[in-house]
mmCIF file of C-alpha atoms and ligand atoms in Angstrom:
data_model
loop_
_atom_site.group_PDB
_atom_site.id
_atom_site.type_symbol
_atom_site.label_atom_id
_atom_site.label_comp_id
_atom_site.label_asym_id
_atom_site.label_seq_id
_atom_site.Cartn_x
_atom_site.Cartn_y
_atom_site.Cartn_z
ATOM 1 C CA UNK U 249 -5.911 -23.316 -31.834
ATOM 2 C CA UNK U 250 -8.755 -23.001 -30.312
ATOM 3 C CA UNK U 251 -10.445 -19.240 -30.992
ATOM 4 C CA UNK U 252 -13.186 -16.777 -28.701
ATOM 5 C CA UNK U 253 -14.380 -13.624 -29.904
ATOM 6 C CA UNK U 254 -14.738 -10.644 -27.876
ATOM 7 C CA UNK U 255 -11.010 -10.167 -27.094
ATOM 8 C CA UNK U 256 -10.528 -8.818 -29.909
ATOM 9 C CA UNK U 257 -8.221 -4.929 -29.467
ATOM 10 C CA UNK U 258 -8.948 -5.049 -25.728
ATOM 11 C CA UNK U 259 -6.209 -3.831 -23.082
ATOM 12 C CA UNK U 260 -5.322 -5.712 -20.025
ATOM 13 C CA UNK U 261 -4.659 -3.185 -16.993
ATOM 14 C CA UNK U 262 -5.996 -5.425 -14.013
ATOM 15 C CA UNK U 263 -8.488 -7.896 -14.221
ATOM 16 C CA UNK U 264 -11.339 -5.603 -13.255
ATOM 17 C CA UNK U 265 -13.007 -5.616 -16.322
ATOM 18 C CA UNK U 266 -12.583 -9.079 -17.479
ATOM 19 C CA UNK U 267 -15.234 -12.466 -16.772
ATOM 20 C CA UNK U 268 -14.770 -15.431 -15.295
ATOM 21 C CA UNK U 269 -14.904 -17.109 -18.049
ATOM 22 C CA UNK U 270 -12.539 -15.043 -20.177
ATOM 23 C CA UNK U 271 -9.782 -15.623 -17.578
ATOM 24 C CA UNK U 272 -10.802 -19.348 -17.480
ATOM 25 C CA UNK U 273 -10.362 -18.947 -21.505
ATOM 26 C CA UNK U 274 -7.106 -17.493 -21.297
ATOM 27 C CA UNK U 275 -5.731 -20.106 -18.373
ATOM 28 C CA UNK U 276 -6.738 -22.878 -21.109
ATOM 29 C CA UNK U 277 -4.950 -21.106 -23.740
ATOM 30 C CA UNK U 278 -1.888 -20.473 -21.594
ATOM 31 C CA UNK U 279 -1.630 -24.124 -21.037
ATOM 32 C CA UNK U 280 -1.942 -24.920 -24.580
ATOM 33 C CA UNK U 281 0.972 -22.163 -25.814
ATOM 34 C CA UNK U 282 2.920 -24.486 -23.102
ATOM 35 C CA UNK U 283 2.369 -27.260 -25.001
ATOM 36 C CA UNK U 284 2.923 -26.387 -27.660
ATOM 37 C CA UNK U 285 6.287 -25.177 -27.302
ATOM 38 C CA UNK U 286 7.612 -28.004 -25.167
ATOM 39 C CA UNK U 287 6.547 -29.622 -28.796
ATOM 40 C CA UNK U 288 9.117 -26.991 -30.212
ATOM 41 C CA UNK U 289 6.501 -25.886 -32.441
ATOM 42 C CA UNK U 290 7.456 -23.182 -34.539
ATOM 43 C CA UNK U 291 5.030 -20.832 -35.262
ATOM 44 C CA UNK U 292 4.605 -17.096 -36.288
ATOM 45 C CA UNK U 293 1.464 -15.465 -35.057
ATOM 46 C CA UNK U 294 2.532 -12.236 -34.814
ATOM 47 C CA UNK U 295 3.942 -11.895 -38.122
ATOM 48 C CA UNK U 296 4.013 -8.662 -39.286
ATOM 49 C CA UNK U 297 2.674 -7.061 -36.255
ATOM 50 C CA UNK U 298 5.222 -4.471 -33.836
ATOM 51 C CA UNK U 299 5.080 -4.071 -29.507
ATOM 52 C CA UNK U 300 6.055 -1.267 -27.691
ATOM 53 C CA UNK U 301 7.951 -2.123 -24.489
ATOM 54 C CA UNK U 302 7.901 1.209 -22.400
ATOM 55 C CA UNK U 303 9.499 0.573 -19.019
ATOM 56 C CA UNK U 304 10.206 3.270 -16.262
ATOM 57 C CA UNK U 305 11.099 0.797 -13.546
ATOM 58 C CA UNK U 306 13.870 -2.265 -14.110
ATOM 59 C CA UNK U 307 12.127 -5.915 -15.236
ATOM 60 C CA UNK U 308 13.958 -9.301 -15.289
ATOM 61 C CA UNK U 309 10.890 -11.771 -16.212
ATOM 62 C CA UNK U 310 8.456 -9.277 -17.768
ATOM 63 C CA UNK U 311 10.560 -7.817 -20.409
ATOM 64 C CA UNK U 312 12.214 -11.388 -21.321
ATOM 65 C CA UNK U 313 8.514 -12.860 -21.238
ATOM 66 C CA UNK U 314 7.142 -9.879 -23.469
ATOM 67 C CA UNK U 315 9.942 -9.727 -25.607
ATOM 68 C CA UNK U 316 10.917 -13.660 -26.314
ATOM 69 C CA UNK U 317 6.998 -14.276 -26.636
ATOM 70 C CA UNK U 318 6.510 -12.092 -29.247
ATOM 71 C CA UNK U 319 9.965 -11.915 -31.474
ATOM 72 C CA UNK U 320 9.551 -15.797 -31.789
ATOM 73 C CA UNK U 321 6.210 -15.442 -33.314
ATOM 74 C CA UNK U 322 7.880 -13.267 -35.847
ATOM 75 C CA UNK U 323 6.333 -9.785 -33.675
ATOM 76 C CA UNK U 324 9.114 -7.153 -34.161
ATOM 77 C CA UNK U 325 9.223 -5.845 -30.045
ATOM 78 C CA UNK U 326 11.310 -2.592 -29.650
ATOM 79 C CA UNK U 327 12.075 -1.788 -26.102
ATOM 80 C CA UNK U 328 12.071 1.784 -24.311
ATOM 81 C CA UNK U 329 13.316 2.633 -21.220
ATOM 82 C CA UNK U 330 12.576 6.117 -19.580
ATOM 83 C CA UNK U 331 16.397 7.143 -20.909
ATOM 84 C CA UNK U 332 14.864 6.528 -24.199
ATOM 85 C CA UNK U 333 11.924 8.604 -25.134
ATOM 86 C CA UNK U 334 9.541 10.619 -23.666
ATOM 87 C CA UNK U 335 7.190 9.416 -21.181
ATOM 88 C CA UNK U 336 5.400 12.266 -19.672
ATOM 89 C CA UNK U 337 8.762 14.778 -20.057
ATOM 90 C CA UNK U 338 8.579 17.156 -22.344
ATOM 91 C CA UNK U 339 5.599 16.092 -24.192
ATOM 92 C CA UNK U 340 2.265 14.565 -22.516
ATOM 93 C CA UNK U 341 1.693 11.016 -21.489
ATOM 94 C CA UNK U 342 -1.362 11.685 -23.998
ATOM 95 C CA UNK U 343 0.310 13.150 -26.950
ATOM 96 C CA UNK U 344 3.241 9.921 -26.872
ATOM 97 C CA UNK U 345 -0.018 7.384 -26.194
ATOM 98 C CA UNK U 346 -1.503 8.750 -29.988
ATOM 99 C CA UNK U 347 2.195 8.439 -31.532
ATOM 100 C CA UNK U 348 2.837 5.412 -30.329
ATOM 101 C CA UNK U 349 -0.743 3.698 -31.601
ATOM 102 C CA UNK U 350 -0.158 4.973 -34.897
ATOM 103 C CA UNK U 351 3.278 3.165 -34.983
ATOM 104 C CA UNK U 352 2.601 -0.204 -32.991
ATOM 105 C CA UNK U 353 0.111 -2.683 -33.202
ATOM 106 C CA UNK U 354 -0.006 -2.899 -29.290
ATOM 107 C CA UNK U 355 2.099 -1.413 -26.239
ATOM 108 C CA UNK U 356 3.188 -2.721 -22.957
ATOM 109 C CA UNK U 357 3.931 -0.179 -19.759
ATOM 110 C CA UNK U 358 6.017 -1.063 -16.803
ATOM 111 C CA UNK U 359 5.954 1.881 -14.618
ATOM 112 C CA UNK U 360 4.781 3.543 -11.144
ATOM 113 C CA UNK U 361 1.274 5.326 -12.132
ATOM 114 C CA UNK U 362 -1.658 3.238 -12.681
ATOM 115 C CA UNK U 363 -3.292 6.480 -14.739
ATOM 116 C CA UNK U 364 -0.161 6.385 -17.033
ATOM 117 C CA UNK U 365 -0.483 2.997 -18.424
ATOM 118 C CA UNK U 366 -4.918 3.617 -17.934
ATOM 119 C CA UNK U 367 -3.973 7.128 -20.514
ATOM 120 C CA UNK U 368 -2.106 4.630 -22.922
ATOM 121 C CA UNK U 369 -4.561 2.559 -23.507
ATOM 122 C CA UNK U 370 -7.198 5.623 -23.843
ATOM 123 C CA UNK U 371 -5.294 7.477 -25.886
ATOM 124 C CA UNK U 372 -3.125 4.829 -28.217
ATOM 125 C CA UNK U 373 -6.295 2.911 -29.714
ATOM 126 C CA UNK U 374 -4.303 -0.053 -29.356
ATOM 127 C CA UNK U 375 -4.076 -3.220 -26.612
ATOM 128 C CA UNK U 376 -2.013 -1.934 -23.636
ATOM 129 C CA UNK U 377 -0.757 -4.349 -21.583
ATOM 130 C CA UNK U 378 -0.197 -3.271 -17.354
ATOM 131 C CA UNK U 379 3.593 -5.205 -17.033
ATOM 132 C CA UNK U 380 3.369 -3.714 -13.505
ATOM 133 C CA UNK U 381 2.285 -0.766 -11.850
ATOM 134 C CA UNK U 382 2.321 0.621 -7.974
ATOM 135 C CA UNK U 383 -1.126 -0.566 -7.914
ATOM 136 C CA UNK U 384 -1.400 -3.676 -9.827
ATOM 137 C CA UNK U 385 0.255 -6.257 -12.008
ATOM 138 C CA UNK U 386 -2.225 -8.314 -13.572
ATOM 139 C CA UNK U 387 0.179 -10.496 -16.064
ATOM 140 C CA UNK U 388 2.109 -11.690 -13.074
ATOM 141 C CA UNK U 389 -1.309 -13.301 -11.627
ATOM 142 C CA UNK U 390 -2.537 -15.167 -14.728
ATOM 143 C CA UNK U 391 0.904 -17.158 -14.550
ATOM 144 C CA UNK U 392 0.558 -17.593 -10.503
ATOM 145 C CA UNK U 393 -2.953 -19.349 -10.962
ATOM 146 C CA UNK U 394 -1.303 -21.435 -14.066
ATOM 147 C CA UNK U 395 1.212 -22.215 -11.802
ATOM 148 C CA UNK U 396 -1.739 -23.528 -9.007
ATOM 149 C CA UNK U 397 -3.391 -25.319 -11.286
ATOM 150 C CA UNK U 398 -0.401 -27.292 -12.365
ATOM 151 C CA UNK U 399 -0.076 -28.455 -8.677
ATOM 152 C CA UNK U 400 -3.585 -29.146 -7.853
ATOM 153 C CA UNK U 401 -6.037 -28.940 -11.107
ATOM 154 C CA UNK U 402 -8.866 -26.166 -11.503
ATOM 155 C CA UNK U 403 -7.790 -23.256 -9.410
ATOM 156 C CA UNK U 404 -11.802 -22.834 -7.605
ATOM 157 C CA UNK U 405 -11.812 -23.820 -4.249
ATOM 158 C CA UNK U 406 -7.875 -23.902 -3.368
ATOM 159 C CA UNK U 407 -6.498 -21.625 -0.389
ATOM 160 C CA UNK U 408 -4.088 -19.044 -1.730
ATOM 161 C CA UNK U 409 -2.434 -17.121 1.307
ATOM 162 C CA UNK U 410 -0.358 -13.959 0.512
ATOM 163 C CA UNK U 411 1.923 -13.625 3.725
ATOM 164 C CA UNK U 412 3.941 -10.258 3.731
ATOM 165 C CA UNK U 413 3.114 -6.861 2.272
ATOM 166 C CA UNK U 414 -0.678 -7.198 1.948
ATOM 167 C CA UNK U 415 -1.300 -3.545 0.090
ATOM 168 C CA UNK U 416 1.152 -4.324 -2.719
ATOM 169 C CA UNK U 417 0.881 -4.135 -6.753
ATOM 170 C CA UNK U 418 1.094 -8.492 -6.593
ATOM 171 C CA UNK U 419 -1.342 -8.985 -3.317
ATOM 172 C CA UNK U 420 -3.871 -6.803 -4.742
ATOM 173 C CA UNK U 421 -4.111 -8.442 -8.435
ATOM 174 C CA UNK U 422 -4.607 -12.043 -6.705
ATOM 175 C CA UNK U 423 -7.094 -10.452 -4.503
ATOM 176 C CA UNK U 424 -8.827 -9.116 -7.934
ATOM 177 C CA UNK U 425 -8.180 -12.608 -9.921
ATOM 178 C CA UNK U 426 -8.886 -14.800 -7.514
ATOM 179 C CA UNK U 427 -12.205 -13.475 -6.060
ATOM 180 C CA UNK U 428 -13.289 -13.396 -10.282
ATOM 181 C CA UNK U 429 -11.985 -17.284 -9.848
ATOM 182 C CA UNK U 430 -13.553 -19.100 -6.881
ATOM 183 C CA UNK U 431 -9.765 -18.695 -5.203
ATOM 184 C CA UNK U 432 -10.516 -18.626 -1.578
ATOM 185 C CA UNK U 433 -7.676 -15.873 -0.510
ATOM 186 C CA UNK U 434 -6.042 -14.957 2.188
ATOM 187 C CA UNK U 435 -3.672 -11.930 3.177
ATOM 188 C CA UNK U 436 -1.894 -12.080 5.697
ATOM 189 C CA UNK U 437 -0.127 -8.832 6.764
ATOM 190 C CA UNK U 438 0.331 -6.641 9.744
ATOM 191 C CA UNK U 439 -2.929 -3.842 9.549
ATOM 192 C CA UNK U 440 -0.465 -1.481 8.816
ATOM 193 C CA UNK U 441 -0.138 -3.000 5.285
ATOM 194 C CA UNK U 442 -3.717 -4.137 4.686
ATOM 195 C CA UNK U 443 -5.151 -3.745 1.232
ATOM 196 C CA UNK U 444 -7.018 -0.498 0.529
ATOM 197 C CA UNK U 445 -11.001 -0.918 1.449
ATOM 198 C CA UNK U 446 -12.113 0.334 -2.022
ATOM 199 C CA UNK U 447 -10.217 -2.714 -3.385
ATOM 200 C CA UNK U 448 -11.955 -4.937 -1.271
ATOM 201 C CA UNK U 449 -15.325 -3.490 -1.720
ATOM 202 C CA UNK U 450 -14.763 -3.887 -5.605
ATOM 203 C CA UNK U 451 -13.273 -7.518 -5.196
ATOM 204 C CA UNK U 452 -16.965 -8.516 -3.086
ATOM 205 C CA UNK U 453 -19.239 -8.666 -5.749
ATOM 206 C CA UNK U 454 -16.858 -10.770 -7.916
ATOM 207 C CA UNK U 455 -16.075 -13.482 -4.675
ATOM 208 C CA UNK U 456 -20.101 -13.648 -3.964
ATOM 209 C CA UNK U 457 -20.805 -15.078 -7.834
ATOM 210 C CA UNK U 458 -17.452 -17.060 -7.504
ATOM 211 C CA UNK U 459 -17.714 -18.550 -4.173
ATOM 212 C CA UNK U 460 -14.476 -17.065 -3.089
ATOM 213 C CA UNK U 461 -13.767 -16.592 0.738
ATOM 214 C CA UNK U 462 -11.542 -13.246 0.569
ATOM 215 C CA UNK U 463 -9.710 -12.522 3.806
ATOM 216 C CA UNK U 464 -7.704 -9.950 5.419
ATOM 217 C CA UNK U 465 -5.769 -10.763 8.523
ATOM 218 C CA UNK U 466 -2.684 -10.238 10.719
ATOM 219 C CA UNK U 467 -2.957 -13.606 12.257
ATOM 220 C CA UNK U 468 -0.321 -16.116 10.648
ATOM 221 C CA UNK U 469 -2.053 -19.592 11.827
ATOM 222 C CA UNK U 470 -4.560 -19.039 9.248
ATOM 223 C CA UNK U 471 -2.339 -20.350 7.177
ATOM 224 C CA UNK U 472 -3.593 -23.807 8.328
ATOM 225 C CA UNK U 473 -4.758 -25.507 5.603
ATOM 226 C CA UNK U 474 -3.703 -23.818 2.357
ATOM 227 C CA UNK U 475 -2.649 -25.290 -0.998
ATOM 228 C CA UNK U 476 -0.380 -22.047 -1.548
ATOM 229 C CA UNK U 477 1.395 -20.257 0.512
ATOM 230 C CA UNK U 478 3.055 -16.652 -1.459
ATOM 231 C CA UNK U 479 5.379 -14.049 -0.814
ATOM 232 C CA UNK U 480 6.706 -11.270 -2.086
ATOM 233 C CA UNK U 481 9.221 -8.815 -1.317
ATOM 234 C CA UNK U 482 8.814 -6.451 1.427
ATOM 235 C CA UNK U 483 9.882 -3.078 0.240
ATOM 236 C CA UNK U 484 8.306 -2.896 -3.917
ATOM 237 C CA UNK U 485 10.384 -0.654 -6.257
ATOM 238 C CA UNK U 486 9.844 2.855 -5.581
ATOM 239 C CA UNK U 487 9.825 2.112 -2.052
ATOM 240 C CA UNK U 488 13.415 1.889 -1.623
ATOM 241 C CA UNK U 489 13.440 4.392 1.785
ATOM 242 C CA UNK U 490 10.930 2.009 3.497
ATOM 243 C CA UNK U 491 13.090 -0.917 3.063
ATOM 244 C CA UNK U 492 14.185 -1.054 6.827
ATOM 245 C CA UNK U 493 10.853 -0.093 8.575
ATOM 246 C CA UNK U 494 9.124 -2.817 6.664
ATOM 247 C CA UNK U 495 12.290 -5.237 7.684
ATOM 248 C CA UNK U 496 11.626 -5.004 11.304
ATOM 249 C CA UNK U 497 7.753 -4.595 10.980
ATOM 250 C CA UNK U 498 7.602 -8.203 8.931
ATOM 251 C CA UNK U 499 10.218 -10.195 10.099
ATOM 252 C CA UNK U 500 7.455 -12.375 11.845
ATOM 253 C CA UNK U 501 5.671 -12.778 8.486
ATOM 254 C CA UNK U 502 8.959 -14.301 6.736
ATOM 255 C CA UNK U 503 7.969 -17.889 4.894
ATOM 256 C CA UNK U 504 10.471 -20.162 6.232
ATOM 257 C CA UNK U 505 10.069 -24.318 7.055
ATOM 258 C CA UNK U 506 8.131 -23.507 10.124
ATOM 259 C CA UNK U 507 6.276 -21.509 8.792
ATOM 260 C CA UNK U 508 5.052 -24.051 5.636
ATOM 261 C CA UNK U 509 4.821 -26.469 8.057
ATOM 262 C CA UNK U 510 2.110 -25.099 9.362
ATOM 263 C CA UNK U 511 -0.137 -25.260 6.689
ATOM 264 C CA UNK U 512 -0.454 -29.010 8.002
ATOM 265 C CA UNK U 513 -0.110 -30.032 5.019
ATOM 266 C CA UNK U 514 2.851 -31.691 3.010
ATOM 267 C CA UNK U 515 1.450 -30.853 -0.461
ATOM 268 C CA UNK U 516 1.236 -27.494 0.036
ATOM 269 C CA UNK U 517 3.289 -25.368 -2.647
ATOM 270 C CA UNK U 518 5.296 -21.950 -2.239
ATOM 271 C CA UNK U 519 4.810 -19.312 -4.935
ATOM 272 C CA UNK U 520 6.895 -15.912 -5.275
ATOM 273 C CA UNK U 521 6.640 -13.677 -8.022
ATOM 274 C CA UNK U 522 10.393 -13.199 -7.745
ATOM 275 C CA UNK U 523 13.095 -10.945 -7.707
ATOM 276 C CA UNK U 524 13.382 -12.807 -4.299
ATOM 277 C CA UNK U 525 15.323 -11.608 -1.119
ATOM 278 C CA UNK U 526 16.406 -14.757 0.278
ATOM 279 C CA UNK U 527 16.546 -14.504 3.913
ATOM 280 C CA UNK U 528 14.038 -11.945 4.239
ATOM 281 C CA UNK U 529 10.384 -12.533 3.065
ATOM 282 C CA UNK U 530 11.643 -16.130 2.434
ATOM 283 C CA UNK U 531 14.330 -18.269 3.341
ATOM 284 C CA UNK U 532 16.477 -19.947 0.833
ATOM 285 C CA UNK U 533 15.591 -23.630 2.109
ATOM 286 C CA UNK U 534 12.141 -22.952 0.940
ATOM 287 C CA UNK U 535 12.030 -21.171 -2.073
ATOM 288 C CA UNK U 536 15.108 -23.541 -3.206
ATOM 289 C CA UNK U 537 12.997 -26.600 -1.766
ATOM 290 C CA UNK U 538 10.958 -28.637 -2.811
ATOM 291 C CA UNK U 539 7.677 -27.495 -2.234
ATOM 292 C CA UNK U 540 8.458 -24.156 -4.495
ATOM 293 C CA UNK U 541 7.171 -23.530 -7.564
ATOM 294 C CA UNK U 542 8.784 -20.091 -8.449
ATOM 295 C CA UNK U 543 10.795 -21.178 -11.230
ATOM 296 C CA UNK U 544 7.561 -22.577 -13.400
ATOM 297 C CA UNK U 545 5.353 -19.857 -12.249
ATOM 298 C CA UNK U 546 8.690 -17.564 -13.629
ATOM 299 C CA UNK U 547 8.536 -19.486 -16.840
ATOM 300 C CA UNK U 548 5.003 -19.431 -16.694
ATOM 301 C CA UNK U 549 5.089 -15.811 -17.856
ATOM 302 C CA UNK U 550 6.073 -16.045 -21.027
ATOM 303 C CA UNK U 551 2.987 -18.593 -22.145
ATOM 304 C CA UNK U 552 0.361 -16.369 -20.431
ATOM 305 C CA UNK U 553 1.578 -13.330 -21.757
ATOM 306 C CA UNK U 554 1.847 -15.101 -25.180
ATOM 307 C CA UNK U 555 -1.987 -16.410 -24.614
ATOM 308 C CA UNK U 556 -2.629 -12.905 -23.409
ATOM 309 C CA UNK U 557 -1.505 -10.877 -26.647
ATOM 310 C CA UNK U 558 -2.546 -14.371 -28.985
ATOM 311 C CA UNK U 559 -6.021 -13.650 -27.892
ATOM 312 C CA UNK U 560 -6.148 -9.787 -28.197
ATOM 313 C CA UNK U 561 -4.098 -8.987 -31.389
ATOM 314 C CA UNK U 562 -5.311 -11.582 -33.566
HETATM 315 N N1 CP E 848 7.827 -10.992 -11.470
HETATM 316 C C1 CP E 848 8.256 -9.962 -12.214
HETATM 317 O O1 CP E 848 7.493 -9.138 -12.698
HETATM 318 O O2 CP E 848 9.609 -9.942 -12.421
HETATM 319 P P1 CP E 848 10.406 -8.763 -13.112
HETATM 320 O O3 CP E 848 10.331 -7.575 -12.197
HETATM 321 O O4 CP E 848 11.798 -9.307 -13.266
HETATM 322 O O5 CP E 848 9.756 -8.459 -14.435
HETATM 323 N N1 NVA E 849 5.929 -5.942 -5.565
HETATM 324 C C1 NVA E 849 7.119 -6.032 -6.394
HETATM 325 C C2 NVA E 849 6.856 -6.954 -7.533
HETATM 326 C C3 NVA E 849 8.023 -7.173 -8.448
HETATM 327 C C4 NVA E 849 7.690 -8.076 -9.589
HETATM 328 C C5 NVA E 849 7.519 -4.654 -6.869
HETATM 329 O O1 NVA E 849 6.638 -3.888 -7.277
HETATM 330 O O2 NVA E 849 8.701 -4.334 -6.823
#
């Protein structure tokens, strides 16, 4: 295993304050946890060691991901839902953040407020780990560039194109990730649904050392020439009451064959964080086709979020 200092007790709540070369790190080690257990290795790295799983909206992949990753390694993960304990009811986000770090070597928060799981990590003294927020969900992202760079090698240079909600929690960490990464990225989305301009302002620094081309647009041919085309669904959770408004507003935007097809390319691969809506922001013949890579980019979870707390608790 190979080792790098300086990740030592840190949090991961987008990829703001993380280098190129740490996420480059972290990629390598992902692949290398893959490895490893396609090997069947058995191995227990987090022996001894306890993770809070604190979740205020419902998870499929995260919680599996957090949860399998860990407890295999010999971590002892205890999941709490919002039914569970309190989260900011009845006692402070603040007060549960201290109780918690004095109980678990680490915490991960799945939730709607980007301050709640920012006041966990302040107040806990332990890594906090950002399984999704409204605003961001930076795990998800690691395993969507793994996923890239299965298909096509070192992630710098490729075309990424986000087609669909462009100011959600999954758009907005690739914009972060893959402006840090050389990614040149695209999001396409009606100007409704742009991302905000403060995140784009904070991405340009990042995509002028990378080389990244970052792009907003409402224009769907730009998809010409990309290695990646990704979706996500169109109403996030929390935004139940928007569901039909954002139906009619993006039914143009939906990936289906015609729409891969013009990428012009037959290599091109379709990514999707998943849950998926078949028949809405995709159609079933592509995400169950051939040129989708959702189900390793789901699996892909679990051995970046492994690599992720590997590098941080150890
Ligand atoms: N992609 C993702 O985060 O899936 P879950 O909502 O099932 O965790
Ligand atoms: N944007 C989606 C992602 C789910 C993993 C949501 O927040 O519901």
């Amino acid at each position: 295993m190979n080792t790098h200092t300086g990740f030592q007790g840190r949090s991961l709540l987008t990829w703001q304050d993380y280098t190129p070369e740490e996420i480059r790190y972290l990629l390598d080690l992902s692949k290398q946890v893959k490895t490893e257990a396609k090997q069947g290795a058995v191995q227990q790295r987090f022996l001894g060691k306890t993770l809070a799983l604190l979740f205020e909206k419902r998870s499929t992949r995260t919680r599996c991901a957090f949860e399998t990753a860990f407890g295999e390694e010999g971590g002892h993960p205890v999941f709490l839902s919002t039914q569970d304990i309190q989260l900011g009811v009845k006692e402070s986000i603040e007060d549960t953040a201290r109780v918690l770090g004095r109980m678990f070597s680490a915490i991960q928060f799945r939730g709607f407020k980007q301050a709640t799981v920012e006041a966990l990590a302040t107040y806990s003294g332990v890594p906090v780990y950002n399984g999704l927020t409204d605003e961001f969900h930076p795990t998800q992202v690691l395993a969507d560039i793994m996923t890239l760079e299965e298909s096509f090698g070192n992630a710098k240079g490729r075309k990424l194109c986000f087609v669909g909600d462009g100011r959600n929690n999954v758009a907005r960490s690739l914009m972060l990730i893959c402006s840090k990464l050389g990614v040149h990225f695209t999001v396409i989305t009606p100007p409704s649904l742009n991302p905000d301009l403060k995140l784009k302002e904070t991405c340009k620094p990042f995509a002028a050392a990378s080389g990244a081309n970052i792009r907003v647009t409402a224009d769907i041919a730009e998809v010409s020439g990309a290695d990646a085309i990704y979706t996500d669904v169109w109403a996030s959770m929390g935004e139940e009451a928007q569901k039909d408004a954002r139906a009619r507003l993006l039914a143009p935007y939906q990936v289906n064959q015609a729409l891969m097809t013009r990428t012009g390319r037959k290599d091109s691969i379709f990514l999707h964080c998943l849950p998926a809506i078949k028949g809405e922001e995709v159609s079933a013949d592509v995400i169950d086709g051939p040129q989708s890579r959702a189900w390793d980019e789901a699996e892909n979870r679990k051995h970046t979020i492994k690599a992720i707390m590997l590098a941080t608790l150890r």
